[in-house]
Coordinates of C-alpha atoms in Angstrom, one line a residue:
M1 CA 8.8 -161.7 -113.1
R2 CA 8.3 -162.7 -109.7
R3 CA 12.1 -161.7 -109.1
R4 CA 11.6 -158.6 -109.6
T5 CA 9.6 -158.0 -107.6
C6 CA 11.6 -159.7 -105.0
A7 CA 14.9 -157.0 -106.0
F8 CA 12.3 -154.5 -105.7
V9 CA 10.9 -155.4 -102.1
L10 CA 14.8 -156.2 -100.7
G11 CA 15.7 -153.2 -102.2
L12 CA 12.8 -150.8 -100.9
S13 CA 13.5 -152.4 -97.2
L14 CA 16.8 -151.6 -97.8
G15 CA 15.3 -147.6 -99.2
I16 CA 13.4 -147.5 -95.7
G17 CA 15.7 -147.9 -93.3
G18 CA 18.4 -145.6 -95.6
A19 CA 15.6 -143.1 -95.1
L20 CA 14.9 -143.5 -91.3
L21 CA 19.3 -143.2 -90.9
G22 CA 18.7 -140.2 -93.0
A23 CA 15.9 -138.7 -91.2
R24 CA 18.2 -138.4 -88.2
L25 CA 22.3 -138.3 -89.2
G26 CA 21.7 -136.9 -92.5
G27 CA 21.6 -132.6 -94.1
A28 CA 22.2 -129.7 -92.3
S29 CA 21.0 -129.0 -88.8
P30 CA 19.0 -125.9 -87.4
L31 CA 21.9 -125.6 -85.1
Q32 CA 25.2 -125.9 -86.6
G33 CA 26.2 -122.9 -87.3
S34 CA 26.1 -120.1 -85.3
A35 CA 23.5 -120.7 -83.8
Q36 CA 24.5 -123.6 -82.0
A37 CA 27.9 -122.1 -80.9
E38 CA 25.0 -119.3 -78.9
N39 CA 23.8 -121.4 -77.5
S40 CA 25.5 -122.6 -74.3
C41 CA 23.4 -125.8 -72.4
V42 CA 25.1 -127.5 -76.1
T43 CA 28.1 -126.2 -76.2
C44 CA 28.7 -127.1 -72.9
H45 CA 26.5 -130.7 -72.7
Q46 CA 28.5 -131.8 -75.9
R47 CA 32.4 -131.7 -73.6
I48 CA 30.5 -133.6 -70.9
T49 CA 32.1 -137.1 -70.7
T50 CA 31.2 -137.9 -66.9
P51 CA 28.8 -138.9 -65.0
L52 CA 27.9 -141.8 -68.4
E53 CA 23.9 -140.5 -68.2
L54 CA 24.5 -136.7 -68.5
S55 CA 26.7 -137.2 -71.6
Q56 CA 24.8 -140.5 -73.1
R57 CA 21.4 -137.3 -72.1
Y58 CA 23.6 -135.3 -74.7
Y59 CA 23.7 -137.7 -77.4
D60 CA 20.1 -138.8 -76.8
W61 CA 19.1 -134.9 -77.8
H62 CA 22.0 -134.9 -81.2
L63 CA 20.3 -138.1 -82.3
S64 CA 16.4 -136.6 -82.1
V65 CA 13.7 -134.8 -84.2
H66 CA 13.9 -132.3 -81.5
K67 CA 17.7 -131.3 -82.8
E68 CA 16.2 -131.5 -85.8
R69 CA 13.2 -128.7 -85.5
G70 CA 16.0 -126.7 -83.4
V71 CA 14.9 -127.6 -80.3
T72 CA 17.2 -127.1 -77.4
C73 CA 17.3 -128.2 -73.5
D74 CA 16.5 -124.8 -72.8
V75 CA 13.1 -125.5 -74.4
C76 CA 11.4 -128.4 -71.9
H77 CA 14.3 -126.9 -69.3
G78 CA 14.1 -124.0 -68.8
G79 CA 18.0 -122.4 -67.9
D80 CA 19.7 -119.7 -69.5
P81 CA 21.4 -120.5 -73.1
R82 CA 23.0 -117.1 -73.1
A83 CA 24.6 -117.4 -70.0
R84 CA 27.6 -118.2 -69.6
Q85 CA 28.8 -119.7 -66.0
A86 CA 26.7 -123.1 -64.8
Q87 CA 24.6 -121.5 -61.8
E88 CA 23.2 -118.8 -63.7
A89 CA 22.4 -120.9 -67.2
H90 CA 21.2 -123.7 -64.2
R91 CA 18.6 -121.0 -62.8
E92 CA 15.6 -121.7 -61.3
M93 CA 16.3 -125.2 -63.7
R94 CA 14.2 -128.4 -61.3
A95 CA 14.9 -132.2 -61.6
S96 CA 12.4 -133.7 -63.0
S97 CA 11.1 -135.5 -59.8
D98 CA 10.5 -132.3 -58.5
P99 CA 6.7 -132.1 -59.2
H100 CA 7.3 -128.2 -59.3
S101 CA 9.7 -128.8 -62.4
R102 CA 8.8 -128.5 -66.4
V103 CA 9.2 -132.0 -67.3
H104 CA 7.9 -133.3 -63.9
G105 CA 4.8 -136.5 -65.3
K106 CA 2.0 -133.7 -63.9
H107 CA 3.5 -130.4 -66.2
Q108 CA 4.7 -132.4 -69.7
P109 CA 1.3 -132.5 -71.4
E110 CA 1.3 -129.0 -71.0
T111 CA 5.1 -128.6 -71.5
C112 CA 5.1 -131.3 -74.2
G113 CA 1.7 -130.2 -75.7
A114 CA 3.0 -126.5 -76.6
C115 CA 4.3 -128.2 -79.4
H116 CA 2.7 -131.1 -80.1
Q117 CA -0.8 -129.7 -79.7
E118 CA -3.1 -133.3 -81.8
V119 CA -1.5 -135.1 -79.4
R120 CA -2.0 -132.9 -75.7
T121 CA -5.9 -132.6 -77.3
A122 CA -6.1 -137.1 -77.3
Y123 CA -4.0 -136.8 -73.9
L124 CA -5.8 -134.6 -72.2
A125 CA -9.3 -136.7 -73.1
S126 CA -8.0 -140.3 -71.8
A127 CA -8.7 -142.1 -68.9
H128 CA -5.0 -141.7 -68.5
F129 CA -5.0 -138.0 -67.8
A130 CA -7.2 -137.8 -65.0
K131 CA -5.6 -140.8 -63.3
L132 CA -2.8 -138.8 -63.3
S133 CA -4.7 -134.7 -62.4
A134 CA -6.5 -136.8 -59.7
A135 CA -3.7 -139.4 -57.8
G136 CA -0.8 -138.7 -59.7
L137 CA -0.5 -143.1 -60.9
G138 CA -1.6 -142.2 -64.6
P139 CA 0.8 -142.9 -67.7
F140 CA 2.4 -139.6 -69.1
C141 CA 4.5 -138.3 -71.6
S142 CA 7.5 -139.8 -71.1
T143 CA 6.5 -142.9 -69.9
C144 CA 6.5 -144.2 -73.7
H145 CA 8.6 -142.0 -75.3
L146 CA 11.3 -141.5 -72.6
Q147 CA 14.3 -139.1 -72.7
M148 CA 13.9 -136.8 -76.5
A149 CA 11.7 -139.5 -77.6
N150 CA 14.9 -141.2 -79.5
A151 CA 12.9 -144.7 -77.6
T152 CA 9.5 -145.0 -78.2
V153 CA 6.4 -148.2 -77.6
R154 CA 6.1 -149.2 -81.1
S155 CA 5.7 -153.0 -80.5
A156 CA 3.5 -155.4 -78.7
I157 CA 5.7 -156.7 -76.9
D158 CA 6.4 -153.6 -75.5
V159 CA 3.2 -152.5 -74.9
S160 CA 2.1 -156.3 -73.4
A161 CA 5.4 -154.8 -70.7
L162 CA 4.1 -151.7 -70.2
C163 CA 0.3 -151.6 -70.3
G164 CA 0.9 -154.6 -68.0
R165 CA 2.8 -152.9 -65.3
C166 CA -1.4 -151.9 -64.2
H167 CA -3.3 -153.4 -66.1
N168 CA -2.3 -157.0 -66.3
A169 CA -0.3 -157.2 -63.0
E170 CA -0.4 -159.0 -59.8
G171 CA -1.7 -156.4 -57.1
G172 CA -1.5 -153.6 -60.0
I173 CA -3.3 -150.5 -59.6
M174 CA -6.2 -151.9 -62.1
P175 CA -7.8 -154.7 -62.1
P176 CA -6.1 -157.4 -64.0
N177 CA -7.5 -157.2 -67.6
P178 CA -5.5 -159.1 -70.7
Q179 CA -8.3 -158.1 -73.3
L180 CA -7.9 -154.8 -73.1
I181 CA -4.0 -155.7 -73.2
K182 CA -4.7 -157.9 -76.5
S183 CA -6.6 -154.6 -78.3
A184 CA -3.6 -152.8 -77.4
Q185 CA -1.3 -154.5 -79.0
E186 CA -3.6 -154.9 -82.1
T187 CA -4.1 -151.4 -82.3
L188 CA 0.1 -150.8 -82.2
L189 CA -0.4 -154.0 -85.4
S190 CA -2.7 -152.1 -87.1
L191 CA -1.0 -148.5 -86.6
S192 CA 2.2 -150.2 -87.2
R193 CA 1.1 -151.5 -90.6
A194 CA -0.2 -149.2 -92.4
N195 CA 2.5 -146.8 -91.7
G196 CA 4.6 -149.7 -94.1
V197 CA 2.0 -149.8 -96.5
I198 CA 2.0 -145.6 -97.3
I199 CA 5.9 -146.0 -97.1
W200 CA 5.5 -148.9 -99.5
A201 CA 3.8 -147.0 -101.7
D202 CA 5.7 -143.4 -100.9
R203 CA 8.9 -145.6 -102.7
L204 CA 6.9 -146.2 -105.5
I205 CA 5.8 -142.7 -106.0
E206 CA 9.5 -141.9 -106.0
A207 CA 10.2 -144.6 -108.9
A208 CA 7.2 -144.0 -110.9
E209 CA 8.4 -139.5 -110.5
G210 CA 11.7 -141.6 -112.0
K211 CA 10.4 -143.3 -115.2
N212 CA 7.7 -139.9 -115.8
L213 CA 4.3 -141.7 -115.6
T214 CA 0.8 -140.0 -114.5
I215 CA 0.3 -140.8 -111.0
A216 CA -1.8 -137.4 -110.0
E217 CA -4.4 -139.7 -109.0
E218 CA -2.5 -141.5 -106.8
R219 CA -0.8 -138.5 -105.0
R220 CA -4.6 -137.7 -103.5
E221 CA -5.7 -140.8 -102.3
L222 CA -2.1 -141.9 -100.7
E223 CA -2.5 -138.3 -98.8
A224 CA -5.4 -138.8 -97.9
A225 CA -4.0 -142.2 -96.5
R226 CA -2.0 -140.9 -94.7
K227 CA -4.2 -137.8 -93.4
L228 CA -6.2 -140.4 -92.1
L229 CA -3.2 -142.6 -90.2
Q230 CA -2.0 -139.1 -88.6
E231 CA -5.2 -138.8 -87.1
A232 CA -5.4 -142.2 -85.9
K233 CA -2.4 -141.7 -84.8
W234 CA -3.2 -138.6 -82.5
E235 CA -5.9 -140.1 -81.5
W236 CA -4.1 -143.4 -80.0
H237 CA -3.6 -141.1 -77.3
A238 CA -6.6 -141.4 -76.0
F239 CA -6.8 -144.3 -75.5
R240 CA -10.2 -145.6 -76.8
L241 CA -8.7 -148.0 -79.0
E242 CA -11.7 -148.6 -81.3
P243 CA -12.2 -146.0 -83.3
V244 CA -8.3 -146.3 -83.7
R245 CA -7.6 -149.9 -85.0
A246 CA -11.1 -148.5 -87.3
K247 CA -9.3 -145.7 -88.9
A248 CA -6.0 -147.3 -88.5
D249 CA -7.5 -150.4 -90.7
R250 CA -8.9 -148.1 -93.2
A251 CA -6.2 -146.6 -93.5
F252 CA -3.9 -149.2 -94.3
E253 CA -6.9 -150.4 -97.4
Q254 CA -6.4 -146.7 -98.6
G255 CA -2.8 -146.8 -98.6
A256 CA -2.8 -151.0 -100.2
K257 CA -5.1 -150.0 -102.9
V258 CA -3.1 -146.6 -104.4
K259 CA 0.7 -149.3 -103.6
D260 CA -0.7 -151.7 -105.4
R261 CA -2.4 -149.7 -109.2
L262 CA 1.3 -148.2 -108.3
L263 CA 3.5 -151.6 -109.0
Q264 CA 1.4 -152.4 -112.0
K265 CA 2.5 -149.0 -113.0
V266 CA 6.3 -149.0 -112.2
Y267 CA 6.1 -153.5 -112.6
P268 CA 3.5 -153.8 -114.7
G269 CA 2.7 -157.4 -114.4
S270 CA 4.2 -157.7 -110.9
R271 CA 1.5 -159.5 -108.3
P272 CA 0.5 -157.6 -105.1

């Protein structure tokens, strides 16, 4: 039985990796075919090979969730995606370093928040946004998410390095606060743990469906845990760590209970 459980866990790990890769690369893109051909930003920038940084930015977008959702360059950066000449296409566009640019740090809450409303609401209530508004010193969306959100701060090590620039650095803009850094690390770990157990339960639901098992109750309870975790992820952007940690821990506990019940249904006698 232990062998079967271990084999399942190995399959789960491979399945998660495959699912994530499939989410990035698999299936039809909303920009394939005529829609992509009609967008001059896409058709022009995909042919650019130099400078290297500009060329790579296209591939950052090409492999991003933004492309999957049909969010093209002009949605955030401006410009005219119907123009055929570069000068016309780039008209009224500004470099991200320009304070008037739509993707300048001070304007990112508005630009990104046009789609990410829940995150924007949480961020606008944060001390970070207050600092950004008052002195232009607070972190903004791309501080953590970088371009196209392809690279996102997810690990405790990342949090220590990033938050420590202001909160734990000698001569930083905020007094050193090692406890705050530790709390942020633990909160992020709690979010990641809850996310992991919910993914595990999702895979068990797929296995249960393959065996035609009755799992209606488990579905309902897992969706409740998923909703709780999503709320915690949104609220993370307000940087009030204690309530986020509490909500993430509750999501984990609920998800773990569902996972354990599903495990017994799908693989009777296996250990959680």
